[in-house]
Coordinates of C-alpha atoms and ligand atoms in Angstrom, one line a residue:
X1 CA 0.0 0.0 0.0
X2 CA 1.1 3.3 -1.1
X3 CA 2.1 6.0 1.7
X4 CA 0.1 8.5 -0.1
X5 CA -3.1 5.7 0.8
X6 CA -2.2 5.1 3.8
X7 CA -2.1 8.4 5.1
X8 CA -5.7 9.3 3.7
X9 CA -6.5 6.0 5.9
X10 CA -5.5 7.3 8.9
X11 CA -7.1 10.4 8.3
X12 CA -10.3 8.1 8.4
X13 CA -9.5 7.0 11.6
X14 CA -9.1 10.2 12.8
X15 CA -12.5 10.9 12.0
X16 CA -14.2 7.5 13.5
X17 CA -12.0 8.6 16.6
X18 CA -13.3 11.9 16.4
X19 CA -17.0 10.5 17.1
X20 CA -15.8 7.9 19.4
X21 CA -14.5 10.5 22.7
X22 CA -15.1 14.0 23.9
X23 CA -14.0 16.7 21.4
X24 CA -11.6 18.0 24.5
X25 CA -10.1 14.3 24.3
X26 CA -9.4 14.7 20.7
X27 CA -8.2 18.1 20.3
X28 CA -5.6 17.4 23.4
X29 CA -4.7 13.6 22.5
X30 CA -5.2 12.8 18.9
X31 CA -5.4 16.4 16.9
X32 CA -1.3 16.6 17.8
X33 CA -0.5 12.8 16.2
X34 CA 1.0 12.7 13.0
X35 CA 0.9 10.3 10.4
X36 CA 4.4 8.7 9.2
X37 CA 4.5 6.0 7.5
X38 CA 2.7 2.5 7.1
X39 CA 4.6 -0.5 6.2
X40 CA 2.3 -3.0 4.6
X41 CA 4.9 -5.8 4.7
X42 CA 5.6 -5.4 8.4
X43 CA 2.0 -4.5 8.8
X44 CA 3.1 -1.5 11.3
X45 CA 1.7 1.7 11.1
X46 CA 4.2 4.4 12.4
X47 CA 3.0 7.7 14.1
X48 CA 4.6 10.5 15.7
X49 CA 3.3 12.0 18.9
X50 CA 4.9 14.8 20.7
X51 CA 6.2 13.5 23.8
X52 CA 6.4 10.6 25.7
X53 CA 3.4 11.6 27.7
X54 CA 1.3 11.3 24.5
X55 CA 2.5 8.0 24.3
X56 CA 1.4 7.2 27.9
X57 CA -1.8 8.6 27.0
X58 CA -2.9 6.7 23.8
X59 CA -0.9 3.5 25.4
X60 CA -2.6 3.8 28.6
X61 CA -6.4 5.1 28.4
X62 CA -7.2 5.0 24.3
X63 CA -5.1 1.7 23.6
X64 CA -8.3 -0.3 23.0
X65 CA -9.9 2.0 21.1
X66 CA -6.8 2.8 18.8
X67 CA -6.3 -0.3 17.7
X68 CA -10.0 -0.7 16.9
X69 CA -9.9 1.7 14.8
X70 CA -6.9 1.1 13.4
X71 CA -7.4 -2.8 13.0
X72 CA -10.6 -1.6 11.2
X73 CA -9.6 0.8 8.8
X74 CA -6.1 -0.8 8.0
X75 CA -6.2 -4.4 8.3
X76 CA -6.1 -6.7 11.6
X77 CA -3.0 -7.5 13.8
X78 CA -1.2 -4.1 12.0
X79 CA 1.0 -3.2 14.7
X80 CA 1.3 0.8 15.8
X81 CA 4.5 1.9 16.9
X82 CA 5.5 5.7 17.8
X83 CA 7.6 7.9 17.7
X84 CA 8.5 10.0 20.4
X85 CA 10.0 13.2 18.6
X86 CA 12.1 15.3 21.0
X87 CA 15.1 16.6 19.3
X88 CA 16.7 15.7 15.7
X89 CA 19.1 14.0 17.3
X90 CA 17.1 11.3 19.1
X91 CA 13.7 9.8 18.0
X92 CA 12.7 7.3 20.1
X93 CA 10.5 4.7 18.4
X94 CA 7.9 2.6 21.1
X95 CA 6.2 -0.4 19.6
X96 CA 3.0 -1.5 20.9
X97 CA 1.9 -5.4 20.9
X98 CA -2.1 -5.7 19.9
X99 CA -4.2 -5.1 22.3
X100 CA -5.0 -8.6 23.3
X101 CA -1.3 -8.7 24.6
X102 CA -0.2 -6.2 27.2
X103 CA 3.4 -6.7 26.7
X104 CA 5.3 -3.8 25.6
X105 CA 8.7 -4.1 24.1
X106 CA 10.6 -0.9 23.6
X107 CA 12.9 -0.5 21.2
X108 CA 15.4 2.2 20.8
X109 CA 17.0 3.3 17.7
X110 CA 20.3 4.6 16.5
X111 CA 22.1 4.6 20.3
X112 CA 24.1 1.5 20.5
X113 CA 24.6 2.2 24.2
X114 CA 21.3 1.0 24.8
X115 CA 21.3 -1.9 23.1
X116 CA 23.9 -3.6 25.6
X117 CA 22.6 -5.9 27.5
X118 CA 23.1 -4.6 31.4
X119 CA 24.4 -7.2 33.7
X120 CA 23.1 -6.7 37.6
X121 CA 26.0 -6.5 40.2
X122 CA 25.4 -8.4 43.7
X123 CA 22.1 -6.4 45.7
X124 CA 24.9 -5.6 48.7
X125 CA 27.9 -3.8 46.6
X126 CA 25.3 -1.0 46.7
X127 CA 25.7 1.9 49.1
X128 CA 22.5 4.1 48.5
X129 CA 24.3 7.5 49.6
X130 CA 21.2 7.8 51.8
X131 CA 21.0 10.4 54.9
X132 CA 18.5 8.0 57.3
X133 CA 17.8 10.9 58.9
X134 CA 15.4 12.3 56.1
X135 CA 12.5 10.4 56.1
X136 CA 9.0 10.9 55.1
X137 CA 7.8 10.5 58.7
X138 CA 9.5 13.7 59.8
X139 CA 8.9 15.5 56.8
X140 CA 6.5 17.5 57.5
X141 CA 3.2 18.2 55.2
X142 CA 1.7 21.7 54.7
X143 CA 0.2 23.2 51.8
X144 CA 3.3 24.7 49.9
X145 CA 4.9 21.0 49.9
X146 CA 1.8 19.1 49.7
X147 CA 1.5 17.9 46.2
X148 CA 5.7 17.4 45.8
X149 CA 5.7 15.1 48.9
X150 CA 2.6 13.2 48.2
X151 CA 4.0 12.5 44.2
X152 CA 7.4 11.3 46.0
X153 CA 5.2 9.1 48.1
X154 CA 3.6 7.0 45.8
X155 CA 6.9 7.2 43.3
X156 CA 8.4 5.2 46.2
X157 CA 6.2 2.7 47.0
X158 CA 4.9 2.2 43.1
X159 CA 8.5 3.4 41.4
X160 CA 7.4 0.9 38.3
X161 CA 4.7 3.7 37.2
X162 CA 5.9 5.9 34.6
X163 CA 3.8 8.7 34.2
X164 CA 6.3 10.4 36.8
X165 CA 9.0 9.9 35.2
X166 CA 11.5 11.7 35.5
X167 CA 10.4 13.7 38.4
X168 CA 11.7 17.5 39.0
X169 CA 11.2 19.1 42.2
X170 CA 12.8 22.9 42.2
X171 CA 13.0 25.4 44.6
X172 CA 14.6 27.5 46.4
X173 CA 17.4 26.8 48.7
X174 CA 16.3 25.3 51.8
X175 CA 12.5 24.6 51.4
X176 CA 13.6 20.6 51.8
X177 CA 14.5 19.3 48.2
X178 CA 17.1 17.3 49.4
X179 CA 15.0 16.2 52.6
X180 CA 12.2 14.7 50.9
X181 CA 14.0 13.0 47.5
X182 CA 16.3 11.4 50.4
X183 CA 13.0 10.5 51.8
X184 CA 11.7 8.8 48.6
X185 CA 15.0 6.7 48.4
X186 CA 14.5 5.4 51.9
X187 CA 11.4 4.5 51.6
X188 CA 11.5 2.9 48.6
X189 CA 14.1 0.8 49.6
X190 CA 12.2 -0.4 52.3
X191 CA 9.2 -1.1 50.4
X192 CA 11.4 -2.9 47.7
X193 CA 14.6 -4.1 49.2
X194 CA 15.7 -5.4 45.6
X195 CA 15.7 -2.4 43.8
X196 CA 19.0 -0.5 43.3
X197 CA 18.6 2.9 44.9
X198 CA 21.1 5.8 44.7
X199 CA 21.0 8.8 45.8
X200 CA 24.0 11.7 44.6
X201 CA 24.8 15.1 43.8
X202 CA 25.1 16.4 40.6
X203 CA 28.3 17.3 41.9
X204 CA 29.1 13.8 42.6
X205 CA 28.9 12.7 39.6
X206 CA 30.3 15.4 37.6
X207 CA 33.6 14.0 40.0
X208 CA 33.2 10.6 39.1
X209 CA 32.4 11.4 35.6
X210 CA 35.6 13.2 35.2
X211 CA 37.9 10.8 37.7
X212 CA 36.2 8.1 34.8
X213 CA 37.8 9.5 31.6
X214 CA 40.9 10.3 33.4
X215 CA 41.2 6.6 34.9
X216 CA 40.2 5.2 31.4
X217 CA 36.9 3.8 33.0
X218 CA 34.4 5.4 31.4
X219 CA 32.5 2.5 30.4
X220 CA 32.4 1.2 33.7
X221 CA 30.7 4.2 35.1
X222 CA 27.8 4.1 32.3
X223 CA 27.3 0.9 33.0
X224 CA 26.9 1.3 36.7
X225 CA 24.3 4.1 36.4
X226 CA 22.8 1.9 33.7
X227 CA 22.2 -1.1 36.4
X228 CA 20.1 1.7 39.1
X229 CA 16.2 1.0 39.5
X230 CA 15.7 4.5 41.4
X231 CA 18.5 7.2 40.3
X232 CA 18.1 10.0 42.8
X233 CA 20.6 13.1 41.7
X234 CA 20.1 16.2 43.7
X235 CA 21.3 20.0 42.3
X236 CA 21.1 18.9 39.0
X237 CA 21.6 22.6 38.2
X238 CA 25.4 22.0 38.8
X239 CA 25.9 20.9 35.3
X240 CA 25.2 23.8 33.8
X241 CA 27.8 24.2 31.4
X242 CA 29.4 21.1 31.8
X243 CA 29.1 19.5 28.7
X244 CA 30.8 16.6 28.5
X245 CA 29.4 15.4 31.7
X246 CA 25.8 16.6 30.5
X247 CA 26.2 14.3 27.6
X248 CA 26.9 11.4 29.9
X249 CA 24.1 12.0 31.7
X250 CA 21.9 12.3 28.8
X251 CA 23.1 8.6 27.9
X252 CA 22.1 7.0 31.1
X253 CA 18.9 9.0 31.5
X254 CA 17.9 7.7 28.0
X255 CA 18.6 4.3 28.9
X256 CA 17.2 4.4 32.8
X257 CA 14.2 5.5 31.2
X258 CA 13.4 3.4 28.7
X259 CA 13.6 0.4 30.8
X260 CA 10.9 1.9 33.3
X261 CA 13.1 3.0 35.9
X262 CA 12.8 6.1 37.9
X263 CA 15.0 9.2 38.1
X264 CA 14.3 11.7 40.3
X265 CA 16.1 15.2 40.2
X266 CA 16.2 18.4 41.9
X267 CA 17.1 21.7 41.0
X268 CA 17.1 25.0 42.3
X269 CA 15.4 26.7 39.4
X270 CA 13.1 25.3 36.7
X271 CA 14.3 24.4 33.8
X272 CA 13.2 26.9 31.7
X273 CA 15.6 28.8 33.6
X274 CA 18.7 26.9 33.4
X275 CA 21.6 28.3 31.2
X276 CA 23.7 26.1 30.3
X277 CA 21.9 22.9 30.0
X278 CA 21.8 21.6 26.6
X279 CA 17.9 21.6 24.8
X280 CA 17.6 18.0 24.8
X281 CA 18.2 17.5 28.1
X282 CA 15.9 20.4 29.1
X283 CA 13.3 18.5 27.2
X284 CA 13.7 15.8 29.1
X285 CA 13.3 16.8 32.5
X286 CA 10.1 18.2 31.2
X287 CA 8.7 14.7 30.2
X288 CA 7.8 13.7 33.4
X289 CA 6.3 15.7 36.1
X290 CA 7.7 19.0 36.8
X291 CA 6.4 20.2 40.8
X292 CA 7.8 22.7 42.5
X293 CA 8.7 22.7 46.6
X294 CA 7.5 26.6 47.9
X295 CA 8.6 28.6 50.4
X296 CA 7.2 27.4 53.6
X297 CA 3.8 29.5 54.6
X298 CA 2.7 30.2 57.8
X299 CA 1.4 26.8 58.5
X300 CA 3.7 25.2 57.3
X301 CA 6.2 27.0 59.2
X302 CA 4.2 26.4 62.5
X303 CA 3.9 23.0 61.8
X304 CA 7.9 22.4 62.0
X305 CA 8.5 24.4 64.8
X306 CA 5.7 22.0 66.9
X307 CA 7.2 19.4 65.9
X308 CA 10.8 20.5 66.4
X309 CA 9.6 21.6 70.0
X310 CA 8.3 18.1 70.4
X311 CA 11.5 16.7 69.4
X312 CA 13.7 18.3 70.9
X313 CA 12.2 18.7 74.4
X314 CA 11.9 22.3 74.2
X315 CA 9.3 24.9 75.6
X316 CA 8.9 27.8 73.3
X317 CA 5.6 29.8 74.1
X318 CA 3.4 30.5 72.2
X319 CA 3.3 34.0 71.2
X320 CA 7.0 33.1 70.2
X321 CA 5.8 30.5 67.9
X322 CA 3.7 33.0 66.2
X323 CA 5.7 35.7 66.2
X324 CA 8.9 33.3 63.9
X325 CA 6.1 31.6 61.8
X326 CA 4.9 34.8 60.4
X327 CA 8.5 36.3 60.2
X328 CA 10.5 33.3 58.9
X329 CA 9.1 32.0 55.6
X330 CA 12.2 31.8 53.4
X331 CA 13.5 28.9 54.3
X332 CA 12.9 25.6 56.7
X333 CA 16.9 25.8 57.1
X334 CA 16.3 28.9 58.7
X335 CA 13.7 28.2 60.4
X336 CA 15.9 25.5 62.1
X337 CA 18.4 28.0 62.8
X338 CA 16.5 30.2 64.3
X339 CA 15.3 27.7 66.6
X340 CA 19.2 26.4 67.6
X341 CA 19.9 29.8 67.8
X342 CA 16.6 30.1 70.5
X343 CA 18.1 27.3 72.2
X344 CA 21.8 28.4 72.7
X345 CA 21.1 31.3 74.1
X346 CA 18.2 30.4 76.4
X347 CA 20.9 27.6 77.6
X348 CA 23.6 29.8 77.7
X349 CA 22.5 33.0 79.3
X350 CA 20.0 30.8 81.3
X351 CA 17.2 32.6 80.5
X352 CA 13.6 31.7 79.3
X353 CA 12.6 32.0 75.5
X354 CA 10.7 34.9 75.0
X355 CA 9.4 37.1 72.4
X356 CA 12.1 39.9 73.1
X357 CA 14.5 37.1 72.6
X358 CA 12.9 36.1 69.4
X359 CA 12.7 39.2 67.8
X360 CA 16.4 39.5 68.2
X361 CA 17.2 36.4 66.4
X362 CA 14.8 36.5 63.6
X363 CA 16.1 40.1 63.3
X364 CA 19.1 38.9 62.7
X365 CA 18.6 36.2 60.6
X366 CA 16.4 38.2 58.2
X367 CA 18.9 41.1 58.0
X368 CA 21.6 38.4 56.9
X369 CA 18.5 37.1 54.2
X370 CA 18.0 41.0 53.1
X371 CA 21.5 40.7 51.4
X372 CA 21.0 38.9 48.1
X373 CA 24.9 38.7 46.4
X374 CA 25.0 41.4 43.8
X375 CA 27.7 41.4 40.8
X376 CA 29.6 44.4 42.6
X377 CA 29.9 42.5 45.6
X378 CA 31.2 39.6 44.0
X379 CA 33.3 41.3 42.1
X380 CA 35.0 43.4 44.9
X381 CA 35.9 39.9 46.7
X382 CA 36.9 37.9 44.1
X383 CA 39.4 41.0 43.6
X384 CA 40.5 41.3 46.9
X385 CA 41.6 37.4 47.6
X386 CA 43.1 37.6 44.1
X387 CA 45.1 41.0 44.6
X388 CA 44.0 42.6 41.6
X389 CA 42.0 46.0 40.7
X390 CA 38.3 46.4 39.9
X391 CA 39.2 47.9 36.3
X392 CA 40.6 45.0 35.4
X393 CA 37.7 42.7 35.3
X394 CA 36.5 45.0 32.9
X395 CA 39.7 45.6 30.9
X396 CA 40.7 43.6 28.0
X397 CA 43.7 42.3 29.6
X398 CA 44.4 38.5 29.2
X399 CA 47.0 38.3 32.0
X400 CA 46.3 35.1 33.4
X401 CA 45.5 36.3 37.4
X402 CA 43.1 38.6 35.5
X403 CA 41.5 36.0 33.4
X404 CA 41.2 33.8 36.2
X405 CA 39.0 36.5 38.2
X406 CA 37.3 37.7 35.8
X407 CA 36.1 33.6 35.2
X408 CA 35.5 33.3 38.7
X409 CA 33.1 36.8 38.8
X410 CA 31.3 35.0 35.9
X411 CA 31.2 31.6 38.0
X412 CA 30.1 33.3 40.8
X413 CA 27.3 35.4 39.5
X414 CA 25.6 32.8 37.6
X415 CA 25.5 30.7 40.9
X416 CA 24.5 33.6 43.1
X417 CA 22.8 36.1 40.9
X418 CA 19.7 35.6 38.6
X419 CA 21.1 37.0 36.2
X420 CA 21.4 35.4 33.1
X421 CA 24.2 34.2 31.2
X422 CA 24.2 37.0 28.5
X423 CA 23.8 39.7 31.5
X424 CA 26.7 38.8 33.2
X425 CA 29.0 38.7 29.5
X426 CA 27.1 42.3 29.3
X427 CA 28.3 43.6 32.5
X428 CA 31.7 42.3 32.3
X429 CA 33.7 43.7 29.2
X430 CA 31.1 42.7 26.9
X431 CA 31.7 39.3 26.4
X432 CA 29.2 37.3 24.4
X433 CA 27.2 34.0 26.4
X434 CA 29.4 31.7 24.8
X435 CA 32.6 33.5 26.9
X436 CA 30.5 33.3 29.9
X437 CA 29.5 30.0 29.9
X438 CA 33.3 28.7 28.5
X439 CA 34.8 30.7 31.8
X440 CA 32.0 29.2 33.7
X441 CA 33.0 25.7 32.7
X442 CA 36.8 26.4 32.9
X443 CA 36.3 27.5 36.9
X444 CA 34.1 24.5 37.5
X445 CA 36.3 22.1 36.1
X446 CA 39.4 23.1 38.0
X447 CA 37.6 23.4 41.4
X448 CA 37.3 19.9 40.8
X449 CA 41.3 18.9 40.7
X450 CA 42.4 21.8 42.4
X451 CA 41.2 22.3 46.0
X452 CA 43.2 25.4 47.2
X453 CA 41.4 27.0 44.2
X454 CA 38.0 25.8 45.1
X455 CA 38.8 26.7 49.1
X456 CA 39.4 30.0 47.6
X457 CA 36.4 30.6 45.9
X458 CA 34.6 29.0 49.1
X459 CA 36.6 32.2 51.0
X460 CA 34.9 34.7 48.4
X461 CA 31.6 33.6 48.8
X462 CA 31.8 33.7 52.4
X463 CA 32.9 37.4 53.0
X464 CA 30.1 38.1 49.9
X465 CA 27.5 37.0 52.4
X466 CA 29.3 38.7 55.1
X467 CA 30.1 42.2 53.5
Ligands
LIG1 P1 17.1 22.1 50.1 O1 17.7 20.8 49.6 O2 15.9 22.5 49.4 O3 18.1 23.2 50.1 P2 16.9 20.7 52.6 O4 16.2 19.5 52.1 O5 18.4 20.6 52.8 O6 16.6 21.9 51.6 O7 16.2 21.2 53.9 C1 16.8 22.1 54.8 C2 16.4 21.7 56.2 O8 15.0 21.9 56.4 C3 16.7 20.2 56.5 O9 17.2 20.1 57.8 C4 15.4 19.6 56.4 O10 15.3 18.4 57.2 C5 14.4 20.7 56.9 N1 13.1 20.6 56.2 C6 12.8 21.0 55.0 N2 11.5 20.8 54.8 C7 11.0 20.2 55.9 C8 9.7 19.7 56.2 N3 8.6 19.8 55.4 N4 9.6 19.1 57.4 C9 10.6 19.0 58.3 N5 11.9 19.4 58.0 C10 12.0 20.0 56.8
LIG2 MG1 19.6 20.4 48.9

């Protein structure tokens, strides 16, 4: 049968499926599905939906009647396989068995890597990387967190369901991102003492990424990530810029996902947001669920001081309570910190926590908030621990102390600042994104081999918050 046919055929099916569910359905599920080719010796009739969601869709709730249709108008037992387009580089093609048979087999094409069979080390050579300390049962549940936590929830104790896949919790720093995807590992190990949890930083595995393709191992490493059930990588926002370890990534995302297993990630800005992150990765984290952990609110905020009280033996009145919860609502961290703070002084002066008492610490701590880093502030530190002049960072100079500053101004601002990429090349001699992004990468990669230069940088962010 002639392509040219076939595609006026499935332009009939269109139409029966048209009368067969709401028009809402159709416009949202079926109006987006593209025709691409039929192959009557194979008897598979190849479409292209837009992302793997679709797919989930038209597998999950319309299977039945797709292949009705389809089995109709074409001929029975054609097969329907799609294509997931993403990018250029990578379609993704999903065959469907008939509908009598509810065995999928997925198939990947061009990427070899995926086509390697993936041997399973021993259960016990596994160390998850978990903190035991963050579980579910002390994370606790207010409205700003509520539909994040409940998603991790039943992620860990169902982690073969797909429709979350990958999932992205962002926010800022300290509203509990870390807390609660630690909290997904641990429980569902528990639930599922087979499955292969892990739980790292983005930074962690940029290092063993990099410690990989010096050692000569980088096989190895993709095939450990390759044999992980639950891939838990916090910060994911550190490989911005990072190519090579972004592509690496990519690779074992492609291949985690494909064979149903479950990545979770956390970042500390949405993707759209991200500089630095190649498209097709971006794309990915959006194929899943994106959900994003808020500052805690007032009740929330009450909540963990209760139960903090409760936990750690301590009387703090009332009208105290009150008085932090409405004041503190950047950050659980520091909420916490106020609380310690509450604690060491009530012990250390001997005196009872009071409002007064309060008002001083929270004072405190939200004057410290009221600083956000600005570009001048970084750039005045980053100059004074290198010994070299403001006017320089601006100059054209390509002395190397100069270079390296005026990298680590770009470094820092990108991580501190919100401002973007092409901003900070604006503000600093006029250097284009790609300059930005290239110093960016150059700082980050020698922070990782050369610690007096990263305890350095760790010196200029500390006096940035300070000054
Ligand atoms: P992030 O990774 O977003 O920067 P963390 O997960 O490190 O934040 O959380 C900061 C602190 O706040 C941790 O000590 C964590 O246990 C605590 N925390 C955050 N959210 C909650 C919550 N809902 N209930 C209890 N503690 C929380
Ligand atoms: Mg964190």
């Amino acid at each position: 049968m002639a392509t040219a046919n076939a595609d006026k055929k499935w332009e009939r099916c269109l139409e029966i499926i048209k009368c067969n569910v709401k028009e809402q359905e159709y416009q949202t599920w079926f109006q987006p599905v593209e025709f691409v080719a039929f192959d009557t010796e194979a008897k598979e009739l190849t479409l292209r939906v837009p992302t793997n969601f679709f797919f989930e869709m038209l597998d999950g709730q319309f299977k039945p009647l797709m292949y009705n249709v389809v089995w109709r108008v074409f001929s029975k037992g054609v097969s329907i396989i799609y294509r997931i387009q993403t990018d250029s580089n990578s379609d993704i093609d999903i065959e469907l068995e008939g509908p009598s048979d509810g065995v999928r087999q997925q198939r990947m094409s061009k990427d070899k890597v995926f086509k390697q069979p993936v041997r399973r080390p021993a259960e016990d050579d596994l160390d998850s990387q978990l903190n035991p300390d963050y579980r579910f049962e002390n994370f606790i549940e207010g409205e700003s967190n509520k539909l994040p936590r409940s998603v991790g929830k039943s992620i860990a104790e169902n982690p073969k369901q797909s429709t979350f896949n990958p999932l992205f919790i962002y926010g800022s720093s300290g509203v509990g991102k870390t807390h609660l995807v630690n909290a997904i590992g641990l429980l569902a190990k528990e639930l599922h003492p087979e499955k292969r949890v892990l739980y790292v930083t983005a930074h962690q595995f940029m290092v063993q990424f990099t410690d990989s393709r010096r050692d000569n191992n980088f096989n190895s490493f993709i095939h450990f990530y390759q044999t992980i059930d639950l891939l838990i990588i916090d910060d994911i926002q550190e490989l911005s810029g990072a190519k090579a370890t972004q592509e690496a990534f990519f690779h074992i995302f492609n291949h985690l996902k494909m064979n149903g297993k479950q990545i979770v990630l956390t970042s500390d800005r949405e993707p759209a947001s991200m500089q630095g992150m190649e498209e097709r990765l971006l794309t990915r984290f959006k194929w899943g669920l994106m959900t994003e952990l808020e500052k805690p609110n007032q009740d929330l905020c009450r909540k963990i001081l209760v139960n903090k009280m409760r936990r750690d033996g301590l009387s703090i009145p009332e009208d105290v309570i009150d008085y932090i919860a409405a004041n503190v609502n950047e950050s659980v961290r520091d909420l916490e910190g106020i609380v310690n703070s509450l604690m060491a002084f009530s012990v250390v002066y001997n005196r009872d926590i009071d409002l007064a008492l309060a008002e001083q610490i929270v004072r405190r701590t939200i004057k410290y908030q009221a600083k956000p880093a600005t570009l001048e502030k970084i750039i005045e530190q980053a100059c004074e621990q290198w010994s070299i002049s403001q006017e320089d960072v601006f100059s054209k100079s390509r002395k190397a102390n100069i270079v390296l500053v005026r990298q680590v101004v770009m470094y820092l601002a990108q991580k501190h600042t919100k401002m973007t990429t092409s901003k900070i090349g604006l503000h600093i001699g006029n250097r284009n994104h790609a300059t930005v992004l290239h110093s960016i990468n150059q700082v980050k990669d020698r922070m990782l081999t050369d610690k007096d230069f990263a305890k350095a940088i760790g010196e200029v962010e500390k006096r940035m918050k300070e000054s």
